[in-house]
CSV table of C-alpha atoms and ligand atoms in Angstrom, one decimal:
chain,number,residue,atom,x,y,z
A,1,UNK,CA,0.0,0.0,0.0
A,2,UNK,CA,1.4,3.6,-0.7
A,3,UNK,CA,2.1,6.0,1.4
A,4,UNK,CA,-1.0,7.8,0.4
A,5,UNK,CA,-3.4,5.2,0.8
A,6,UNK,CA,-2.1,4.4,4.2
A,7,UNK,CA,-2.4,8.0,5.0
A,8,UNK,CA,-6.2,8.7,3.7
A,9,UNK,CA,-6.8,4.6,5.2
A,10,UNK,CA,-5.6,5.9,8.7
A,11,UNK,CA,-8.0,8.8,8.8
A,12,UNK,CA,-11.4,6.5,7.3
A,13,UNK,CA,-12.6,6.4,10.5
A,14,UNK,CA,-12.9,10.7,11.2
A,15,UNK,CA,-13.6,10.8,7.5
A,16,UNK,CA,-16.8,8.4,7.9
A,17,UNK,CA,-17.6,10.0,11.2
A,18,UNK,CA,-18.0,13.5,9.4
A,19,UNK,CA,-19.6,12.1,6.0
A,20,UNK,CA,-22.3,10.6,8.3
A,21,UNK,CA,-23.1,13.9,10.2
A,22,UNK,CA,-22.6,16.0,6.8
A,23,UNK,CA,-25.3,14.1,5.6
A,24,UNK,CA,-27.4,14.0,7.8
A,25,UNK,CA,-27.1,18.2,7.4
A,26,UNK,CA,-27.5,17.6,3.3
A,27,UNK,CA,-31.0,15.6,4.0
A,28,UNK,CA,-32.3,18.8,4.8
A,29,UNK,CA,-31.5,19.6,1.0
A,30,UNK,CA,-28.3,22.2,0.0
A,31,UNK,CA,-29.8,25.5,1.1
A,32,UNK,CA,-27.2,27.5,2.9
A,33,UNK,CA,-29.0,29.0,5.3
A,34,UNK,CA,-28.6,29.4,8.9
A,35,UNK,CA,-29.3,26.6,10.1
A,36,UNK,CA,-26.9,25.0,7.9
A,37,UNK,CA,-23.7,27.0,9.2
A,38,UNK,CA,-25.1,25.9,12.5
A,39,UNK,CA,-25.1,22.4,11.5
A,40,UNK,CA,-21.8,22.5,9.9
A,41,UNK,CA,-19.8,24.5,12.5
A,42,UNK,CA,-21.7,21.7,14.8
A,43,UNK,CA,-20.2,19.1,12.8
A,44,UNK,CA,-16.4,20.4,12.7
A,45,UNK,CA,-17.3,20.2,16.7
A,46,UNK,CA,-18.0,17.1,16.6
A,47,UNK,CA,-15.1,15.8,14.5
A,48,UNK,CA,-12.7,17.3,17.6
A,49,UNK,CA,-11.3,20.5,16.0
A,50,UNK,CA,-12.9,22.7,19.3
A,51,UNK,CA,-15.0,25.2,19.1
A,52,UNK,CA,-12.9,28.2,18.0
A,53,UNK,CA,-10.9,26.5,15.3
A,54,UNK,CA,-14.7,25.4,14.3
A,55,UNK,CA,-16.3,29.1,14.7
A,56,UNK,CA,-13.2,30.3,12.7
A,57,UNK,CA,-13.6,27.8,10.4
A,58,UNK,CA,-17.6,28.7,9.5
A,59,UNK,CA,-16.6,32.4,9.8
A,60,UNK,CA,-14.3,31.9,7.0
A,61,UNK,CA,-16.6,30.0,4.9
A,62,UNK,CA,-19.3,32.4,5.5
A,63,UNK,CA,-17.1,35.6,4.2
A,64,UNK,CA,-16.1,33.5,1.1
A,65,UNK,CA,-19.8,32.2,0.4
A,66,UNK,CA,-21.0,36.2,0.1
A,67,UNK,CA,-18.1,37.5,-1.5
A,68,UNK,CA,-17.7,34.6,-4.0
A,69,UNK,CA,-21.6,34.0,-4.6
A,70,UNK,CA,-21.2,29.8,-3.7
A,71,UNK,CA,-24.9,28.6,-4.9
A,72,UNK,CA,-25.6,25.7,-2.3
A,73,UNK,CA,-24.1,23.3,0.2
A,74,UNK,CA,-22.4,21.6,-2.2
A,75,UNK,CA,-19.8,24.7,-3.3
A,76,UNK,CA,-19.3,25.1,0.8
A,77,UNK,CA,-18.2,22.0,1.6
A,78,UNK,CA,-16.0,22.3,-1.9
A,79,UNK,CA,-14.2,25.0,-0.1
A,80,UNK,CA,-14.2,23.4,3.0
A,81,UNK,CA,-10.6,21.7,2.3
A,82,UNK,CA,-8.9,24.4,1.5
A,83,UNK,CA,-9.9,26.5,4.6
A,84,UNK,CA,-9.5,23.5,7.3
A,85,UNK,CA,-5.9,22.9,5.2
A,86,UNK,CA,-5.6,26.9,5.9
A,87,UNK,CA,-5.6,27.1,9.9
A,88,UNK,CA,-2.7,25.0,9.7
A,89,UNK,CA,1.3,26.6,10.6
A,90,UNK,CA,4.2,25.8,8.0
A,91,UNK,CA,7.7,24.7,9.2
A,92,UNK,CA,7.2,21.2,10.1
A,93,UNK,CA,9.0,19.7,7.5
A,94,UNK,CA,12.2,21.8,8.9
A,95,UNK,CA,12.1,20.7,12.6
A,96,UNK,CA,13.5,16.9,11.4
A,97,UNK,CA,14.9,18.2,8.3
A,98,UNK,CA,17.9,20.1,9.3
A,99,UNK,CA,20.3,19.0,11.6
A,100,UNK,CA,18.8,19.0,15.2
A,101,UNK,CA,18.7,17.6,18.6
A,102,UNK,CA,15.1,16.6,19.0
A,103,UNK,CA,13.1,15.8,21.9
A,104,UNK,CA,10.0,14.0,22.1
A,105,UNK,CA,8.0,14.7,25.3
A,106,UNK,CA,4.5,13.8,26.2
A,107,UNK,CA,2.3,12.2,28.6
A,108,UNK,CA,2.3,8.3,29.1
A,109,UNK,CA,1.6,5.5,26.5
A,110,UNK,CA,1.2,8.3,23.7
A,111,UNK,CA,3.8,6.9,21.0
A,112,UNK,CA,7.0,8.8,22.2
A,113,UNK,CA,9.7,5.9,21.9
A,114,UNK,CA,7.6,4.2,19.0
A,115,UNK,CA,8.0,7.7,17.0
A,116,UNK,CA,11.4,7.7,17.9
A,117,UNK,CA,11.8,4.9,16.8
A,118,UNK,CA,10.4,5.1,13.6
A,119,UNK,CA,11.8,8.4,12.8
A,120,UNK,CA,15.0,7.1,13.5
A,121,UNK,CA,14.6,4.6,10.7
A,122,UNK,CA,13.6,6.7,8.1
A,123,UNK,CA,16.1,9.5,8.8
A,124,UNK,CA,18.7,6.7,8.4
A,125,UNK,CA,17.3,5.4,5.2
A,126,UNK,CA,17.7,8.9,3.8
A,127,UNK,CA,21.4,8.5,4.4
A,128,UNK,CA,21.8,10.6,7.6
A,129,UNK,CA,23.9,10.4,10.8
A,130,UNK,CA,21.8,9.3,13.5
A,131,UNK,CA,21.6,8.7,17.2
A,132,UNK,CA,19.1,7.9,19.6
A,133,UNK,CA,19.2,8.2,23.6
A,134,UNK,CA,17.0,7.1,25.9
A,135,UNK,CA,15.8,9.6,28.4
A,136,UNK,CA,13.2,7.7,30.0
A,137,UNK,CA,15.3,6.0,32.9
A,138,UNK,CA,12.0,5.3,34.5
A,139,UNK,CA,11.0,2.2,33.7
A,140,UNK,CA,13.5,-0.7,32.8
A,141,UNK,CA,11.3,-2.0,29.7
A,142,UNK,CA,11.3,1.6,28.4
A,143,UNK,CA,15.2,1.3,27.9
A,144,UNK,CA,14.9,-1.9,26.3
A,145,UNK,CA,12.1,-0.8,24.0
A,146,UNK,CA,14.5,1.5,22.4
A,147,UNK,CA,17.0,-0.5,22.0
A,148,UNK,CA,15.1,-3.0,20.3
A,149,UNK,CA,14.1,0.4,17.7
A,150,UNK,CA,17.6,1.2,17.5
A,151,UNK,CA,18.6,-2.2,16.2
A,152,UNK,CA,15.4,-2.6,13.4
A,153,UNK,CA,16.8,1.4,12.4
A,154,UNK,CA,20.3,0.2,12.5
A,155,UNK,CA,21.6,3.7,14.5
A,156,UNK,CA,23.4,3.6,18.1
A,157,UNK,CA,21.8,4.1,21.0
A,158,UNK,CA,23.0,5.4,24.4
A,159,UNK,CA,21.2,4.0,27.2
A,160,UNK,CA,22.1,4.1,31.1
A,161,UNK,CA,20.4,1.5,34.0
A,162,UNK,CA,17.1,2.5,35.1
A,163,UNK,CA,16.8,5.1,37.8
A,164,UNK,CA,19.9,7.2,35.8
A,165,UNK,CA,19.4,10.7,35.8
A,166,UNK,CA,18.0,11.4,32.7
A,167,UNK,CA,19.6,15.0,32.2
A,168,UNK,CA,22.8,13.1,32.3
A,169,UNK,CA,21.6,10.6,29.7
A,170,UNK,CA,20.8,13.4,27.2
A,171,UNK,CA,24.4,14.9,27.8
A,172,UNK,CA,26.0,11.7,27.4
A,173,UNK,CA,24.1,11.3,24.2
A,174,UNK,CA,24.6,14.7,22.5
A,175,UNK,CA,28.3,14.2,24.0
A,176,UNK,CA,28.4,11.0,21.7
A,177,UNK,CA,26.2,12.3,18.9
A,178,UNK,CA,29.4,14.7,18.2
A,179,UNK,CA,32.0,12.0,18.2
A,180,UNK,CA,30.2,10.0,15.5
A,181,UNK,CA,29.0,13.1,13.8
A,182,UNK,CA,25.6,12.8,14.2
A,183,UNK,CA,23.4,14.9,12.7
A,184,UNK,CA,20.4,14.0,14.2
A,185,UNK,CA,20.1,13.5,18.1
A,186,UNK,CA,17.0,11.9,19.1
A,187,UNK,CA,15.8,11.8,22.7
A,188,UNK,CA,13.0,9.5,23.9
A,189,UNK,CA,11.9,11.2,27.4
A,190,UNK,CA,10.1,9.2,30.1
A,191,UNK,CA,5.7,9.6,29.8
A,192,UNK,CA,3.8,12.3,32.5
A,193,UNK,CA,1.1,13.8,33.3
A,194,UNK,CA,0.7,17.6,32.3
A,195,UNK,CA,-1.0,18.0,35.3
A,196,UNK,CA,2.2,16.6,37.7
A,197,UNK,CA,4.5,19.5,38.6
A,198,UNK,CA,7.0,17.4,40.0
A,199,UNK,CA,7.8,15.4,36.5
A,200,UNK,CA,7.2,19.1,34.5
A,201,UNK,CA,9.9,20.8,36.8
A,202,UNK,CA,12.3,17.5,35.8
A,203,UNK,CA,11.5,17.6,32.1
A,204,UNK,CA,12.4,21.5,32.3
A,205,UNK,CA,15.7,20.4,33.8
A,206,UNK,CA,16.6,18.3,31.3
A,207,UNK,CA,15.5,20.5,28.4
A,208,UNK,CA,17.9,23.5,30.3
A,209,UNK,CA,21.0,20.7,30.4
A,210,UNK,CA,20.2,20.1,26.5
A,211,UNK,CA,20.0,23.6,25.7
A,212,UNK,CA,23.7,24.2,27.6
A,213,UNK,CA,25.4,21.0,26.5
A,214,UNK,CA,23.4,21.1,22.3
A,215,UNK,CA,26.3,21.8,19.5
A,216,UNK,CA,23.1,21.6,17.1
A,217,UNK,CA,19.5,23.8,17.3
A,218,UNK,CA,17.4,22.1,20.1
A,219,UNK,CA,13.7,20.9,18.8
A,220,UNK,CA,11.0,19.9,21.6
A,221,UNK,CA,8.4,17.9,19.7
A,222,UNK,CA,4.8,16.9,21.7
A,223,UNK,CA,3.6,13.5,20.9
A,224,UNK,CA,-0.3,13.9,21.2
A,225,UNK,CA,-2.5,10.2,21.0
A,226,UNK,CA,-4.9,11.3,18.7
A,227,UNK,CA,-8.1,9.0,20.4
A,228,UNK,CA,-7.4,11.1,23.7
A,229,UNK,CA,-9.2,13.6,21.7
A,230,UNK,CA,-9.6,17.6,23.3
A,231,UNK,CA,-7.5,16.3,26.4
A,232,UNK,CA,-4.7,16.4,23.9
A,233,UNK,CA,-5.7,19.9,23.3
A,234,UNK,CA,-5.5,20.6,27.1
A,235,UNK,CA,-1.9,18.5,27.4
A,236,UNK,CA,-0.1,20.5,24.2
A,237,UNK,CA,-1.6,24.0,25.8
A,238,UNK,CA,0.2,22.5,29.7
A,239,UNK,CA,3.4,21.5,27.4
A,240,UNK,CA,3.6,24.5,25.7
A,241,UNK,CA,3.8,26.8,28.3
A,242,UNK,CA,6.0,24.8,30.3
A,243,UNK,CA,8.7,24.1,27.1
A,244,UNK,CA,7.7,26.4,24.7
A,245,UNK,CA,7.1,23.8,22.1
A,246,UNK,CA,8.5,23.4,18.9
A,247,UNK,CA,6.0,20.7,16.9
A,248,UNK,CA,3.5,18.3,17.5
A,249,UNK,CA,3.4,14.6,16.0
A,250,UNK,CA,-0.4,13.1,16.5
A,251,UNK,CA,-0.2,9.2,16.7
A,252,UNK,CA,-2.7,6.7,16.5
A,253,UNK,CA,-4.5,8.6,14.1
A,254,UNK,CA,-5.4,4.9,12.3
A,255,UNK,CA,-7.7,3.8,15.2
A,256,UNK,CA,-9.6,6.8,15.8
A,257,UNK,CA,-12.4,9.6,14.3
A,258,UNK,CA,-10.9,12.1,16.0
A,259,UNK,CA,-8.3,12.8,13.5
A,260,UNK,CA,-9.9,16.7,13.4
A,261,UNK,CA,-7.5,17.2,17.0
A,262,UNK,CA,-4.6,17.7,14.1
A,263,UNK,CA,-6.8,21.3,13.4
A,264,UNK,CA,-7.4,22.2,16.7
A,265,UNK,CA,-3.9,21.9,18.2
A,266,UNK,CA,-2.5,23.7,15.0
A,267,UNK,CA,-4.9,26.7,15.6
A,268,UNK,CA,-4.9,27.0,19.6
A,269,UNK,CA,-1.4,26.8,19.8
A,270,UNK,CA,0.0,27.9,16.5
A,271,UNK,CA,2.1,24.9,16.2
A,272,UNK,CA,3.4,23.1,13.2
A,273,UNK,CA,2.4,19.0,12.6
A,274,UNK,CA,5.8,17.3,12.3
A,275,UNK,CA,4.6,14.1,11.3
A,276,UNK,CA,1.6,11.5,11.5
A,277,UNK,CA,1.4,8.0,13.4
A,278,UNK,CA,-0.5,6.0,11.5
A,279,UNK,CA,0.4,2.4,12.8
A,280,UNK,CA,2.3,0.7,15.4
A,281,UNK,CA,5.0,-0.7,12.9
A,282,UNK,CA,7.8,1.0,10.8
A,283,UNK,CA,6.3,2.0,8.5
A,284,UNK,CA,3.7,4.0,10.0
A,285,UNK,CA,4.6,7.5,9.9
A,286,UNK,CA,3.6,9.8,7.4
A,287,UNK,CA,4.9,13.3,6.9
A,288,UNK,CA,2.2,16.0,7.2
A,289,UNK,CA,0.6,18.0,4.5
A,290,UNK,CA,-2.0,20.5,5.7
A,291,UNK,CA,-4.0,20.1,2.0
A,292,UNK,CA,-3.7,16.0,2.2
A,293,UNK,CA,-4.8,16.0,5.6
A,294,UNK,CA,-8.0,18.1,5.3
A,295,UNK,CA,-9.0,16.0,1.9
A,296,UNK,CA,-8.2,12.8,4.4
A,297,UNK,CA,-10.4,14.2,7.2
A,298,UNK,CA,-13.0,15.6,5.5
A,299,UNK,CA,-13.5,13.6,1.7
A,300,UNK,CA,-15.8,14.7,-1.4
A,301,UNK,CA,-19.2,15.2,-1.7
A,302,UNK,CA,-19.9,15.4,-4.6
A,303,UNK,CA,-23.5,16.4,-6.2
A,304,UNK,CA,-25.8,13.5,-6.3
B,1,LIG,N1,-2.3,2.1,16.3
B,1,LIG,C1,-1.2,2.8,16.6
B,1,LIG,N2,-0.5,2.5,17.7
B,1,LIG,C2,0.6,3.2,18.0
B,1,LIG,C3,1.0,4.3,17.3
B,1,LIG,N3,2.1,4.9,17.8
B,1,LIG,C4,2.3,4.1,19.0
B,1,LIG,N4,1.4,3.2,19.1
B,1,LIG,C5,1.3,2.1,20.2
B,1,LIG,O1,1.0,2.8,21.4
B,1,LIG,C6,1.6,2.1,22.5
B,1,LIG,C7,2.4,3.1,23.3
B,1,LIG,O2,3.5,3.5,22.5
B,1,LIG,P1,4.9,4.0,23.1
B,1,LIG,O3,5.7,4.4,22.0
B,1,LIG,O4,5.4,3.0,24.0
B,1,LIG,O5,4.4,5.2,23.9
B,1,LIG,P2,5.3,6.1,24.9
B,1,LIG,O6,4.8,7.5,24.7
B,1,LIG,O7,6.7,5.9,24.7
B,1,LIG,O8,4.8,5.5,26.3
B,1,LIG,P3,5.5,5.8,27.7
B,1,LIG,O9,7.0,5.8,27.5
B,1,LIG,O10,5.0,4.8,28.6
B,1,LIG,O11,5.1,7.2,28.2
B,1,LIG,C8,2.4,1.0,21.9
B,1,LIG,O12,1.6,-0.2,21.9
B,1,LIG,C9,2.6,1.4,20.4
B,1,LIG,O13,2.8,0.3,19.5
B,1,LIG,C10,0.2,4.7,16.1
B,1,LIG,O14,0.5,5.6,15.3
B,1,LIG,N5,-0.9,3.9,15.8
B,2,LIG,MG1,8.2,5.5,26.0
């Protein structure tokens, strides 16, 4: 299957989700009245892009429909790509496309050492100098679940006993990273809550020690579970203002309708997508494109 088709496959589910509750607004027959922008800006609700990406959204569409004379429901929703591929921010390509120390940060179970993982691979692929460490010195199985990525991408790893400080860890990687001349430094960081000072405070530490010890630009990337839906929203905004983010990769974007969390993160927080989980193996990660993504989320309709 192409990359594509994987792509547009992983986001059936929100796709069929929004189909079903468009329709259910087109019964009512293609008059664009008010009542429809109710429906629709209901809809983009719905599909987990919040309310004010929604209301900006609908605001949008309803400037465009006057100025531009759309005839029905049908030239709307034509239109609707194009402005949900519009709230999103460039420069994700450029956070994993230049050389870069990269952390990935995020709450528990959301696809952090999986993501490294991946990206790892397909950096290497491309013919670049890579290295991963693991800064999750929490649990034990953590440690050994990236060094089991680091063999299927074929990069080095540098990994400490469990209960390490994990500050030291990223030192001790970057430190390493410049002997082998690595061009890409990627950090796995140990899961937590938004909501725990304690583990925030840490995470700050160790982002401070990168900053001081990086000989390349310093990237913080949020890994967001896409099925945890507008909690994501409320973990990137707690992140954020803690780290002063960088990027955000959404994961698990294959098992889920609330593949519209993409929108709402990108407008709240004016953040650009890195990249897309789509799957647990290899493979599985896509590299954004605001246009692709809003075709994948949203679909045709197409005059019966
Ligand atoms: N379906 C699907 N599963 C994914 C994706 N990314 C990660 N997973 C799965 O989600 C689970 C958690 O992934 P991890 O990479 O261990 O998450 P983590 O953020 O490192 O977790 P902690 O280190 O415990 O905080 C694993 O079973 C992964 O295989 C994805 O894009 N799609
Ligand atoms: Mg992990």
């Amino acid at each position: 299957m192409g990359l594509f088709s994987r792509f547009t496959e992983g986001l059936t589910k929100s796709r069929e989700s929004f189909r079903e509750d468009i329709n259910l607004l087109l019964n009512r027959g293609p008059k664009v009245d008010e009542e429809f922008w109710e429906g629709l800006e209901e809809t983009l609700i719905l599909s987990d892009m919040g309310g004010y990406s929604a209301v900006s959204i609908v605001d949008k569409l309803r400037n465009e429909s006057v100025r531009k004379g759309y005839r029905d429901a049908y030239d709307v929703l034509d239109a609707l790509n194009e402005t949900i591929a519009n709230e999103f921010v460039e420069g994700g390509d450029e956070i994993l496309g230049s050389d870069a120390i990269v952390l990935f940060v995020g709450v528990n179970g959301s696809g952090k050492t999986t993501t490294c993982g991946k990206i790892a691979k397909q950096a290497k692929d491309a013919g670049r100098t890579v290295i991963l460490g693991s800064g999750d010195t929490f649990r034990a199985a953590a440690i050994e679940q990236l060094e089991v990525w680091a063999k299927r991408a074929d990069v080095e790893i540098v990994s400490r006993e469990r209960g390490s400080d994990p500050a030291s860890v990223c030192y001790e990687t970057i430190e390493r990273g410049e002997q082998i001349g690595a061009d890409l430094v990627l950090i796995d960081t140990a899961g937590r809550l938004h909501t725990s000072s304690d583990l925030m405070r840490e995470l700050e530490k160790v982002v401070s020690v990168v900053r001081k010890r990086a000989n390349l630009p310093v990237k913080l990337v949020l890994v967001i579970d896409a099925t945890t839906g507008q909690n994501g929203l409320q973990q990137a905004r707690e992140f954020n203002l803690a780290l002063d983010l960088d990027g955000v990769i959404i994961t698990k974007l294959d098992g889920t309708a609330k593949g519209g969390i993409a929108v709402a993160v990108a407008h709240y927080l004016n953040l650009p997508i890195v990249k897309l989980g789509v799957g647990e193996g290899l493979e599985d990660l896509k590299d954004f494109d605001a246009h692709e993504y809003a075709a994948g989320l949203v679909g045709d309709f197409g005059r019966e």
